[in-house]
Each structure stands twice: as C-alpha cells, then as structure tokens.
Coordinates of C-alpha atoms and ligand atoms in Angstrom, one line a residue:
M1 CA 34.6 161.1 87.7
T2 CA 31.2 159.8 86.6
S3 CA 28.5 158.9 89.1
L4 CA 26.8 155.6 89.3
W5 CA 23.6 157.2 88.2
L6 CA 25.1 158.9 85.1
A7 CA 27.2 155.8 84.1
S8 CA 24.5 154.1 82.0
P9 CA 23.4 155.6 78.7
R10 CA 20.5 158.0 79.4
D11 CA 17.9 159.6 77.1
S12 CA 19.5 162.6 75.6
T13 CA 16.4 164.1 73.9
T14 CA 16.4 167.9 73.8
D15 CA 13.8 170.2 72.4
A16 CA 14.4 173.0 69.9
F17 CA 15.3 176.5 71.1
D18 CA 12.5 178.8 69.8
D19 CA 14.3 182.2 69.7
G20 CA 11.9 185.0 70.8
A21 CA 9.2 182.6 72.2
R22 CA 7.0 183.6 75.1
Y23 CA 6.2 181.2 78.0
D24 CA 4.2 181.5 81.2
E25 CA 7.0 180.0 83.3
I26 CA 10.7 179.6 82.4
I27 CA 12.6 177.3 84.7
V28 CA 16.4 177.6 84.6
G29 CA 18.2 174.3 85.5
A30 CA 17.1 170.7 85.0
G31 CA 17.8 169.1 88.3
L32 CA 15.2 167.7 90.7
T33 CA 14.0 171.2 91.7
G34 CA 13.6 172.5 88.2
L35 CA 11.9 169.5 86.7
V36 CA 9.4 169.1 89.6
T37 CA 8.6 172.8 89.4
A38 CA 8.1 172.5 85.6
L39 CA 5.9 169.5 85.9
L40 CA 3.7 171.1 88.6
F41 CA 3.3 174.2 86.4
A42 CA 2.6 172.1 83.3
R43 CA -0.1 170.2 85.2
A44 CA -1.7 173.5 86.1
G45 CA -2.0 174.3 82.4
K46 CA 1.0 176.7 82.1
K47 CA 3.2 177.0 79.1
V48 CA 6.5 175.9 80.4
A49 CA 10.1 175.9 79.2
V50 CA 13.1 174.4 81.1
L51 CA 16.5 175.8 80.0
E52 CA 19.5 173.7 81.0
A53 CA 23.2 174.8 80.6
R54 CA 24.6 171.2 80.3
F55 CA 22.3 168.2 80.4
I56 CA 19.5 166.9 82.6
G57 CA 21.0 165.9 86.0
A58 CA 24.4 167.4 85.3
G59 CA 24.4 169.2 88.6
A60 CA 24.0 167.8 92.1
T61 CA 20.9 165.7 91.3
G62 CA 22.8 163.3 88.9
N63 CA 25.6 163.1 91.5
T64 CA 23.7 162.8 94.8
S65 CA 23.3 159.9 97.2
A66 CA 19.5 160.1 96.7
K67 CA 18.4 159.2 100.3
L68 CA 14.8 160.4 100.7
S69 CA 14.7 160.9 104.5
L70 CA 13.2 163.0 107.2
L71 CA 16.0 162.1 109.5
Q72 CA 18.9 163.9 108.0
G73 CA 22.1 163.3 110.0
S74 CA 22.0 166.0 112.7
Q75 CA 20.3 168.6 110.5
L76 CA 17.2 169.1 112.7
Q77 CA 19.3 170.3 115.8
K78 CA 21.3 172.6 113.5
I79 CA 18.0 174.1 112.2
K80 CA 16.6 174.5 115.7
Q81 CA 19.9 176.1 116.9
H82 CA 19.8 178.6 114.1
T83 CA 16.1 179.3 114.0
Y84 CA 13.4 178.2 116.4
Q85 CA 10.9 175.5 117.1
A86 CA 8.1 176.7 114.7
I87 CA 10.6 176.8 111.8
T88 CA 12.0 173.4 112.7
Q89 CA 8.4 172.1 112.6
A90 CA 7.6 173.8 109.3
Y91 CA 10.8 172.4 107.8
V92 CA 9.8 168.8 108.8
D93 CA 6.2 169.3 107.7
G94 CA 7.4 170.6 104.3
N95 CA 9.9 167.7 103.9
R96 CA 7.2 165.2 104.8
A97 CA 4.9 166.6 102.2
A98 CA 7.7 166.5 99.6
Q99 CA 8.7 163.0 100.5
Q100 CA 5.1 161.9 100.2
W101 CA 4.9 163.7 96.8
L102 CA 8.0 162.0 95.5
L103 CA 7.1 158.5 96.7
E104 CA 3.6 158.8 95.1
Y105 CA 5.1 160.1 91.9
A106 CA 7.7 157.3 91.7
Q107 CA 5.0 154.7 92.3
S108 CA 2.8 156.2 89.6
R109 CA 5.7 156.1 87.1
D110 CA 7.1 152.7 88.2
V111 CA 10.4 154.1 89.4
A112 CA 12.0 151.7 91.8
V113 CA 12.3 152.9 95.4
Q114 CA 13.8 150.9 98.2
F115 CA 12.4 151.5 101.7
R116 CA 15.1 151.5 104.3
D117 CA 15.6 152.7 107.9
A118 CA 17.5 156.0 108.1
I119 CA 20.2 155.9 110.8
S120 CA 22.2 158.9 112.2
Y121 CA 25.1 157.4 114.3
A122 CA 27.9 158.5 116.4
A123 CA 31.4 157.4 115.2
T124 CA 33.1 158.9 118.3
P125 CA 32.1 158.9 122.0
E126 CA 31.7 162.7 121.7
G127 CA 29.1 162.2 119.0
T128 CA 26.7 160.4 121.4
Q129 CA 25.4 163.7 122.7
T130 CA 24.7 164.8 119.2
V131 CA 22.7 161.6 118.6
E132 CA 20.7 162.1 121.7
R133 CA 20.0 165.8 120.9
E134 CA 18.8 164.8 117.4
F135 CA 16.5 162.2 118.9
R136 CA 15.0 164.9 121.2
V137 CA 14.5 167.4 118.4
A138 CA 13.1 164.8 116.0
R139 CA 10.6 163.6 118.6
S140 CA 9.6 167.3 119.3
V141 CA 8.6 167.7 115.7
G142 CA 6.6 164.4 115.6
L143 CA 9.1 162.0 114.0
D144 CA 8.8 158.5 115.3
V145 CA 12.5 158.0 116.0
Q146 CA 14.1 155.4 118.3
L147 CA 17.5 155.4 120.1
R148 CA 19.7 152.4 119.6
A149 CA 22.9 151.7 121.6
E150 CA 24.4 149.3 119.1
L151 CA 24.5 148.8 115.4
D152 CA 25.4 145.7 113.4
L153 CA 28.2 147.4 111.5
P154 CA 31.9 146.4 111.0
F155 CA 33.2 149.6 112.6
A156 CA 32.8 151.1 116.1
T157 CA 29.7 153.2 116.8
Y158 CA 28.6 155.0 119.9
G159 CA 24.8 155.2 119.7
A160 CA 22.3 156.0 117.0
V161 CA 19.0 157.5 116.2
V162 CA 16.8 155.5 113.8
L163 CA 13.8 156.6 111.7
P164 CA 12.2 153.5 110.1
N165 CA 10.7 153.3 106.6
Q166 CA 12.5 156.0 104.7
A167 CA 13.5 155.6 101.1
Q168 CA 16.3 155.6 98.5
F169 CA 16.2 155.6 94.7
D170 CA 18.1 156.3 91.4
P171 CA 17.8 160.0 90.9
M172 CA 18.2 159.8 87.1
A173 CA 15.3 157.4 86.8
V174 CA 13.1 160.1 88.6
L175 CA 14.5 162.9 86.3
E176 CA 13.8 160.9 83.2
A177 CA 10.2 160.2 84.3
L178 CA 9.7 163.9 85.1
A179 CA 11.1 165.0 81.7
T180 CA 8.8 162.6 79.8
D181 CA 5.8 163.9 81.7
I182 CA 6.7 167.6 81.2
R183 CA 7.0 167.0 77.5
K184 CA 3.7 165.0 77.4
L185 CA 2.0 168.1 78.8
G186 CA 3.5 170.3 76.1
G187 CA 6.5 171.6 78.1
V188 CA 9.9 171.9 76.4
I189 CA 13.3 171.1 77.9
V190 CA 16.2 172.6 76.0
D191 CA 19.7 171.5 77.1
R192 CA 23.1 173.0 76.3
T193 CA 21.5 176.4 76.8
R194 CA 23.0 178.6 79.4
V195 CA 21.0 181.5 80.8
T196 CA 23.3 184.5 81.2
G197 CA 20.9 187.1 82.4
V198 CA 17.3 188.0 83.2
T199 CA 15.7 191.4 83.0
A200 CA 12.5 192.1 84.8
G201 CA 11.0 195.5 85.6
P202 CA 8.1 197.8 85.0
R203 CA 9.3 198.4 81.4
S204 CA 10.3 194.8 81.0
R205 CA 7.2 192.7 81.3
P206 CA 7.3 189.9 80.4
A207 CA 10.7 189.2 81.8
V208 CA 13.5 188.8 79.2
V209 CA 15.7 185.7 79.6
R210 CA 19.1 186.0 77.8
T211 CA 20.9 182.9 76.7
G212 CA 23.9 182.1 74.5
R213 CA 21.3 181.2 71.8
G214 CA 19.0 184.2 71.9
E215 CA 16.2 185.6 74.1
L216 CA 13.0 184.2 75.5
F217 CA 10.2 185.8 77.4
A218 CA 8.2 184.7 80.4
D219 CA 5.8 185.9 83.1
H220 CA 7.9 184.3 85.7
V221 CA 11.5 182.9 85.7
H222 CA 12.6 180.3 88.3
L223 CA 16.3 180.0 89.1
T224 CA 16.7 176.4 90.1
T225 CA 20.4 176.4 89.3
G226 CA 21.9 175.2 92.6
T227 CA 23.4 178.5 93.6
P228 CA 21.4 181.4 91.9
I229 CA 23.1 182.7 88.8
L230 CA 22.0 186.3 89.3
D231 CA 23.7 188.5 91.8
R232 CA 20.6 190.4 92.8
G233 CA 19.8 189.7 96.5
L234 CA 23.5 188.7 97.0
Y235 CA 22.5 185.1 97.7
F236 CA 26.0 183.9 96.5
A237 CA 27.4 185.8 99.5
K238 CA 25.0 184.1 101.9
L239 CA 25.6 180.5 100.8
K240 CA 28.5 178.2 101.7
P241 CA 29.3 175.9 98.7
L242 CA 30.3 172.5 100.0
R243 CA 31.8 169.7 97.9
S244 CA 31.5 166.1 98.9
Y245 CA 32.5 162.7 97.6
V246 CA 30.6 159.4 96.9
T247 CA 32.1 156.0 95.9
S248 CA 30.4 152.8 95.0
Y249 CA 31.6 149.2 95.4
A250 CA 30.9 145.6 94.5
V251 CA 31.3 143.9 97.9
P252 CA 31.7 140.1 98.1
G253 CA 30.2 139.7 101.6
A254 CA 27.1 141.0 103.3
I255 CA 26.5 144.8 103.2
P256 CA 24.5 146.9 105.6
E257 CA 20.9 147.4 104.4
A258 CA 20.0 150.7 106.1
M259 CA 20.9 154.3 105.1
Y260 CA 23.6 155.5 107.5
L261 CA 25.1 158.9 108.2
S262 CA 27.6 159.7 110.9
V263 CA 26.9 162.8 112.9
D264 CA 30.5 163.6 113.5
A265 CA 33.6 164.3 111.3
P266 CA 34.8 162.9 109.1
S267 CA 31.4 162.2 107.8
R268 CA 30.5 158.8 106.4
S269 CA 27.3 158.1 104.5
L270 CA 26.3 154.6 103.5
R271 CA 23.5 153.2 101.4
T272 CA 23.0 150.4 99.0
A273 CA 21.9 150.5 95.3
P274 CA 20.5 147.7 93.2
S275 CA 23.4 146.8 90.8
G276 CA 21.2 147.6 87.8
D277 CA 21.5 151.3 88.7
G278 CA 24.2 152.2 86.3
T279 CA 26.4 149.2 87.2
Q280 CA 25.5 146.5 84.8
G281 CA 28.4 144.2 84.2
S282 CA 30.5 145.6 87.0
G283 CA 31.2 142.2 88.6
K284 CA 30.3 140.2 91.7
H285 CA 27.9 142.0 94.1
A286 CA 26.5 141.3 97.5
S287 CA 23.0 140.0 97.7
D288 CA 20.3 142.0 99.4
A289 CA 17.6 140.6 101.7
H290 CA 15.3 140.3 98.7
G291 CA 17.8 138.2 96.7
G292 CA 18.8 140.9 94.2
S293 CA 22.4 142.0 93.9
E294 CA 23.5 145.3 95.4
E295 CA 26.4 147.8 95.5
L296 CA 27.5 149.6 98.5
L297 CA 27.8 153.4 98.3
V298 CA 30.1 155.2 100.7
G299 CA 30.2 159.0 100.8
G300 CA 31.7 161.8 102.9
N301 CA 34.9 163.8 103.4
G302 CA 33.2 167.1 102.4
H303 CA 35.0 170.5 102.4
G304 CA 34.5 174.1 101.1
V305 CA 34.6 174.3 97.3
G306 CA 38.1 175.2 96.1
R307 CA 39.5 175.2 99.7
E308 CA 41.0 171.7 99.8
P309 CA 44.6 171.3 98.8
S310 CA 44.3 167.6 97.8
T311 CA 40.9 166.5 96.7
Q312 CA 42.3 163.2 95.4
L313 CA 43.4 162.3 99.0
R314 CA 39.7 162.7 100.0
V315 CA 38.7 160.1 97.5
D316 CA 41.6 157.8 98.4
D317 CA 40.7 158.1 102.1
L318 CA 37.1 157.0 101.4
R319 CA 38.3 154.0 99.4
E320 CA 40.8 153.0 102.1
W321 CA 38.2 153.3 104.8
T322 CA 35.8 151.1 102.8
E323 CA 38.4 148.5 101.9
R324 CA 39.3 148.3 105.6
Y325 CA 35.8 147.6 106.9
F326 CA 34.4 145.7 103.8
P327 CA 37.3 143.5 102.8
G328 CA 37.3 142.7 99.1
A329 CA 35.3 145.7 98.2
R330 CA 36.0 146.7 94.6
L331 CA 35.5 150.3 93.6
T332 CA 33.1 150.7 90.6
H333 CA 32.5 154.4 90.6
S334 CA 33.7 157.5 92.4
W335 CA 32.4 161.0 92.0
S336 CA 31.8 164.3 93.8
A337 CA 29.3 167.1 93.8
Q338 CA 28.4 170.3 95.7
D339 CA 25.5 171.7 97.5
Y340 CA 25.0 175.0 99.4
E341 CA 24.5 175.7 103.1
T342 CA 22.5 178.7 104.3
P343 CA 23.4 180.6 107.5
H344 CA 20.2 179.4 109.2
R345 CA 20.3 175.9 107.6
V346 CA 16.9 176.2 106.0
P347 CA 16.7 176.7 102.2
F348 CA 16.1 180.1 100.5
V349 CA 13.0 179.7 98.4
G350 CA 10.8 182.6 97.0
Y351 CA 11.0 185.7 94.9
L352 CA 14.3 187.3 94.2
P353 CA 14.7 190.9 95.6
R354 CA 14.5 193.5 92.9
G355 CA 13.1 190.8 90.5
R356 CA 9.8 192.8 90.4
G357 CA 7.9 189.7 91.4
A358 CA 8.9 187.9 88.2
I359 CA 12.1 186.1 89.3
Y360 CA 12.1 183.3 91.9
L361 CA 14.9 181.2 93.3
A362 CA 15.4 178.0 95.2
T363 CA 18.7 177.1 96.8
G364 CA 20.6 176.1 100.0
Y365 CA 19.5 172.5 100.7
D366 CA 22.6 171.6 102.6
K367 CA 22.8 168.1 101.0
W368 CA 19.2 167.3 101.6
G369 CA 17.7 168.3 98.3
M370 CA 15.8 165.1 97.5
T371 CA 13.1 166.4 99.8
N372 CA 14.0 170.1 99.9
G373 CA 14.0 170.4 96.1
V374 CA 10.4 169.1 96.0
V375 CA 9.6 171.4 99.0
A376 CA 10.9 174.3 96.8
A377 CA 8.9 173.3 93.8
L378 CA 5.7 173.0 95.9
T379 CA 6.5 176.4 97.4
L380 CA 7.3 178.2 94.1
V381 CA 4.1 176.9 92.4
S382 CA 1.9 177.8 95.4
D383 CA 3.5 181.3 95.6
I384 CA 2.3 182.0 92.1
L385 CA -0.9 179.9 91.8
G386 CA -2.0 180.6 95.4
D387 CA -3.1 178.2 98.2
S388 CA 0.3 178.1 100.0
P389 CA 0.5 175.2 102.6
P390 CA 0.9 176.4 106.2
W391 CA 4.6 175.2 106.4
A392 CA 5.5 177.3 103.3
T393 CA 3.8 180.4 104.9
A394 CA 5.7 179.8 108.1
M395 CA 9.0 179.5 106.2
H396 CA 8.4 182.7 104.3
H397 CA 7.8 184.6 107.5
R398 CA 10.7 183.4 109.6
A399 CA 12.8 185.9 111.5
T400 CA 16.6 185.8 111.4
L401 CA 18.2 185.0 114.7
P402 CA 21.6 186.1 116.0
A403 CA 23.0 182.6 115.6
A404 CA 22.2 182.7 111.8
L405 CA 23.7 186.2 111.5
G406 CA 26.9 185.1 113.3
S407 CA 27.2 182.1 111.0
G408 CA 26.7 184.3 107.9
L409 CA 29.3 186.8 109.1
G410 CA 31.8 184.0 109.7
A411 CA 31.2 182.7 106.1
G412 CA 31.7 186.2 104.8
A413 CA 35.0 186.6 106.6
A414 CA 36.3 183.3 105.2
V415 CA 35.5 184.5 101.7
G416 CA 37.6 187.7 102.3
W417 CA 40.5 185.6 103.6
W418 CA 40.4 183.3 100.6
A419 CA 40.3 186.3 98.2
A420 CA 43.3 187.8 99.9
K421 CA 45.2 184.5 100.1
G422 CA 44.6 183.7 96.4
W423 CA 45.8 187.1 95.1
A424 CA 48.8 187.3 97.4
G425 CA 49.8 183.8 96.4
A426 CA 49.5 184.6 92.7
L427 CA 51.2 187.9 92.9
L428 CA 54.1 186.6 94.9
G429 CA 54.3 183.4 92.9
P430 CA 56.3 182.5 89.7
R431 CA 55.7 184.0 86.3
V432 CA 53.7 181.6 84.0
D433 CA 56.7 181.2 81.7
D434 CA 58.8 180.0 84.6
L435 CA 56.3 177.3 85.7
P436 CA 57.3 173.7 85.1
R437 CA 55.0 171.7 82.8
P438 CA 52.4 170.3 85.3
G439 CA 52.3 166.5 85.6
E440 CA 49.3 164.5 84.5
R441 CA 46.1 165.7 86.4
Q442 CA 48.0 168.6 87.9
G443 CA 47.3 172.3 87.8
L444 CA 49.5 175.3 88.7
I445 CA 48.9 179.0 89.1
G446 CA 51.4 181.4 87.6
R447 CA 51.2 185.1 86.7
S448 CA 51.3 187.0 83.5
G449 CA 52.1 190.5 84.6
I450 CA 49.7 190.8 87.5
R451 CA 47.0 188.5 86.0
P452 CA 46.9 184.9 87.5
V453 CA 47.0 182.2 84.9
G454 CA 46.1 178.5 85.5
V455 CA 48.1 175.9 83.6
S456 CA 47.1 172.2 83.8
T457 CA 47.8 168.9 82.1
V458 CA 44.9 166.4 81.5
N459 CA 45.1 163.5 79.2
S460 CA 48.6 164.7 78.2
T461 CA 47.2 168.0 76.9
T462 CA 48.5 171.1 78.6
C463 CA 46.1 174.1 78.7
A464 CA 46.5 177.7 80.0
V465 CA 43.4 179.6 81.0
S466 CA 42.7 182.7 83.1
G467 CA 43.2 181.9 86.8
V468 CA 40.6 184.4 87.9
C469 CA 36.9 183.5 88.4
P470 CA 34.8 185.7 86.1
H471 CA 32.1 186.0 88.8
L472 CA 33.9 188.1 91.4
G473 CA 37.6 187.8 90.7
G474 CA 38.6 185.0 93.1
V475 CA 41.9 183.2 92.2
L476 CA 41.1 179.6 91.2
T477 CA 42.5 176.5 92.8
W478 CA 43.1 173.1 91.1
N479 CA 40.9 170.2 91.9
A480 CA 42.9 167.1 91.0
A481 CA 40.0 164.6 91.7
E482 CA 37.8 166.3 89.1
T483 CA 40.6 167.9 87.0
S484 CA 38.8 171.3 87.3
W485 CA 39.6 174.9 88.4
D486 CA 37.4 175.7 91.4
C487 CA 36.7 179.1 93.0
P488 CA 37.2 179.2 96.8
L489 CA 35.0 182.3 97.1
H490 CA 31.5 181.3 95.9
G491 CA 32.0 177.8 94.4
S492 CA 32.1 178.4 90.6
R493 CA 33.9 175.6 88.8
F494 CA 35.5 175.3 85.3
S495 CA 37.0 172.4 83.3
A496 CA 40.7 172.3 82.6
T497 CA 40.0 173.9 79.2
G498 CA 38.0 176.7 80.9
E499 CA 34.4 175.6 80.2
L500 CA 32.0 176.7 83.0
L501 CA 30.7 173.7 84.9
E502 CA 28.7 175.2 87.7
G503 CA 28.3 178.0 90.2
P504 CA 27.2 181.6 90.2
A505 CA 29.5 182.5 87.2
V506 CA 27.8 182.6 83.8
R507 CA 30.9 182.8 81.6
D508 CA 33.8 180.5 80.7
L509 CA 37.4 181.3 81.5
A510 CA 39.4 183.2 78.9
Q511 CA 42.0 181.1 77.1
K512 CA 45.7 182.2 77.7
Ligands
FAD601 C1 27.6 164.4 97.5 C2 26.2 164.8 97.7 C3 25.3 163.9 98.2 C4 24.0 164.2 98.4 N1 23.1 163.3 98.9 C5 21.9 163.6 99.2 C6 21.0 162.6 99.8 O1 21.3 161.5 100.0 N2 19.7 163.0 100.0 C7 19.3 164.3 99.7 O2 18.1 164.6 100.0 N3 20.1 165.2 99.2 C8 21.4 164.9 98.9 N4 22.2 165.8 98.3 C9 21.7 167.1 97.9 C10 20.9 167.0 96.6 O3 21.6 166.2 95.7 C11 20.8 168.4 96.0 O4 20.4 169.3 97.0 C12 19.8 168.4 94.9 O5 20.2 167.5 93.9 C13 19.8 169.8 94.3 O6 18.9 169.8 93.2 P1 18.7 171.1 92.3 O7 17.7 170.7 91.2 O8 18.3 172.2 93.1 O9 20.1 171.4 91.7 P2 21.0 170.7 90.6 O10 20.7 169.2 90.5 O11 22.4 171.1 90.8 O12 20.5 171.3 89.2 C14 20.8 172.6 88.8 C15 20.9 172.6 87.3 O13 21.0 174.0 86.9 C16 21.8 174.0 85.7 N5 22.3 175.3 85.6 C17 23.2 176.0 86.4 N6 23.4 177.3 85.9 C18 22.7 177.4 84.8 C19 22.5 178.4 83.8 N7 23.1 179.6 83.9 N8 21.6 178.2 82.8 C20 20.9 177.0 82.7 N9 21.1 176.0 83.5 C21 22.0 176.2 84.6 C22 22.9 173.0 86.1 O14 23.6 172.5 85.0 C23 22.1 171.9 86.8 O15 21.7 170.9 85.9 C24 23.5 165.5 98.1 C25 24.4 166.4 97.6 C26 25.7 166.1 97.4 C27 26.7 167.2 96.9

C-alpha cells in the first residue's frame, strides 16, 4: 500500500558511502526527526552524515497524516494522567516551539502549508466527558481552545473542542527541502544503508557505527529510527508499537475543511489534501474554499502491531465508513504505518543508557511526531551544543508516576502473553509440509521440527521464511493489508520475502 505522499516520483538522490569516514554527528534514520536533527547540526557547522536503511521517508513520516497541531485528540489529558501539570506544560511548550520552527522552515522553503482548525470530537455520548476534560487541560496549559456543541459533519457528534489556526502539509515536501539543505551545508545522506550496531565506550572513542556496507566513526550517534535499534536501555520493552490506517478519496461533493480526530474508539481522523499532493490525474475532486481541488483523508482503526487477525478488514471498514458518509467517494490511496506509545505518553529523548554519552535516541511520539519529531531534534541538538530550552530541561528531569509504571507493566504482560501464544500455536500447529498452499495475499505459520516457518503467496509467488523474529524470538503473524510478517512482541516487520522493513530488529528473516 503506497501513501498519497509517496505516490509521486520523488528525488532519489543518495550520497556515496565513504567506508571508514569520521563525522561529528551520525544520524540513523531519514524521517522527520533525523533530517531536522541533521540540518540543525549542519547549521551549527558540524560534519554530519545521515544513514537510512531504506529511503528518505520510508518509515512513519512518509506514511503519516501530517497534521501539525497542538490539540492532539485527547493526548493532553493522557499526559496529565500519567505525569503531572509541569510536564504537560513542558510538553505543550516544546510542541509549540516545534510547530513554530516547522512553519517558519516551510515558509522559508516555499513548502505549501494549509492552516486549519484542529477539532477533537466525541463520536459517542460517552466521549463528551473526554472532550470536556481535554478542553480543561488544554486551557490550563495556555491553549486558546473553544468548546463546540455541534459540528457541520455528515455523521453524529456529541461535542467538540476546537483549536483554531493549526496546520497540515505534505510531509515528503518537507523531507525533500530538509535533504536539499543538509546537502547544501556539506552533510551527506546515504540511503539503503542499514545500521546494525554501534559501539561506544572509553576504548571506543569515537563511536563505531557498523552497517552492512562497512564502518563509520562519530563523536555522537543519534538513533532516530522510530523504535531504537539498539537494545541497551531496553526501550523496545517500554514502547507499545501501534499500527494505524489512512485512506484518501476523491469526493464529488463538499468535504469538511478542518482537521478532525475522534476522542473515542474506533478512532476517525479526517483532513484534506490539495490534489497535487501525490494524486495528479486521480479524477474528480471536491473544491476547497480557495477554489483548488482537494482530496479527503480518513484514518483510524489502529491496533497493536502483529496483534490484529484481519488487517484488511480494518482498511475495508474505513472505506465503507467513508462511502457511507461521503457518497460517491472514490478511494485513491490506502496505506498504514506505525508509531510508538510510551508508558507516560511523552516521548523518550536523550542519551542512551550505557551509550557513554555518545549515543542518543528519540522515540515514542504516539502518532504526534510532526511536532514531537522536531521537539526531539531541538532537544538532541541543545543537549550536545548547550543552551537547552526550559521545556527540554523539565522533560529530562521528569519523575515516573505509578500510573506510568502500571501502564508499562501492563504492556510487558501483554508481550509475555503474545510470546506464549505465538509459540504454543506454532508448536501445536501443522508441519510446514502439511500446510495448504496459501491463497493470494495469505500467509500461514507451520513448523519444521520445532522451528516456526512462515509461508505466504504474494503476486502468485509462494515464499517460505523463518517465522521467528530475529530480534527476541517472537512468532510472526501475517498482515494481509501490507503482505508482511509482523512481530506482535516489539513491532518488527518483514516483507513476504523476509526483508526487514522496520522495528528494533536489524536482520532479515532467514529463507526456508
Ligand atoms: C497512521 C499514522 C498517522 C500519523 N499522523 C500524524 C499526524 O497527523 N500528526 C503528527 O504529528 N504525527 C502523526 N503521526 C506520527 C508521525 O508520523 C511519526 O511520529 C513521525 O513521522 C516519526 O518520525 P521519525 O523521523 O521519528 O520516524 P520515521 O519517519 O519512522 O523514520 C525512521 C527512519 O529510520 C529508518 N531506519 C530504521 N532502522 C534503521 C537502521 N537500522 N539503519 C538505518 N535506518 C533505519 C527507517 O527506514 C525510517 O526511514 C502519525 C503516525 C501514524 C502511524
């Protein structure tokens, strides 16, 4: 499934891999976090290299909804519930600084941004209280929100909180501008280069960055890889990987102009996109208030990675919902992506424990990385160059509350349950030789001796790969919507042919 943003041909420039080269800062991962971090260091005169396993925007950033908003569904009350007022305030202050940075950057580089109201609405009567709570918390941290009883939408709503003048954009247009600017300042961006390990210690200065193509050296290494790829600090065990879906449509009638997000389940996220954003030639579109034609994006139906038995049903459900409320809507693109939730709902940003002050990480944006990715970049750069903003200092010194501990323990127990379920199912299941040939876009787990094997058919080609995640041994599950093998433990994902797509794993699946 290709996103609206990745559908048009994009610049595929890559720089040469200079085996053995030394840099001041190596950034691992070319999503929004990595590229903003790289640009800020390059502007400070540092020698910078970005190493990307796949291509620029391949992760969540090229597959996001790209709303740039300080009102984030019911996020503020969740943060307040898992932390405390000072941290909620620091979160909003950081997000505000990041939003400002991104808007100024987009303006300076002529990247189109549409300013829209952000609206968190209740889709059920029970959701009204959540809306009212979000209003109160948002007000308490200085956001100029308003309550609204009714919305002009074709489906029922039960109250909403509105923050005017937020923004939306095409994330790939921002990444391309960032990449150009990094290169202009002498930075290099090398794609198709997976980092497999980093060594940093008293006898290893500078840090050694190992890749499939050789080694590089750096004073500091920044893991901006979605979930961190190193197990030090056990961040993979503290993060909940959550997959979610987005669909885009050409709609014959009027479409809502604002950026909407329901506060209750199943989640529904709506925004528009100018039809030039990856959709040229896709047909008849609604017109926006400014006379341009627009597509409607509808997202939602999220779940834990690898834990949903029928991912395609989630996509079909979004489509049916949209066609019901926007008659004549014609699907142009559908895609999915994942992001990571922390136990306290605020991102992890800073140095990696046992990284000897040379390895840094940024993760856990809970689907709000358009601001939080920039927050992370501003934080990482100020951690190293000095002059940390007060909100970054407050975030670094936050205490962990019992609510966050409880949430972390619950997530850990769920991982244990999925590990046991996967292995029990595989060991009690059929031998791989006894499996029927999977139908098109289907995958099945069998066993060879006691080793789980995944067999799938995609484009009429049947492949057998190891059914065990090379990260920590979870038994993989089939994701029909993306035709991938997904790990229900920590969110690593692999293509049908075994190629690593994302997650904490750093190796492909073995062929069987
Ligand atoms: C469906 C969905 C909708 C969303 N909508 C919004 C929204 O409307 N607003 C908002 O604010 N946020 C939204 N988010 C969240 C936001 O998209 C992400 O938080 C953000 O894009 C994360 O950016 P990143 O740079 O940290 O990670 P990514 O964009 O995932 O980049 C990480 C990069 O690291 C690379 N990488 C991984 N491992 C290695 C390795 N070993 N070596 C080298 N490179 C590696 C990957 O290939 C990838 O390119 C959404 C998320 C999802 C899933």
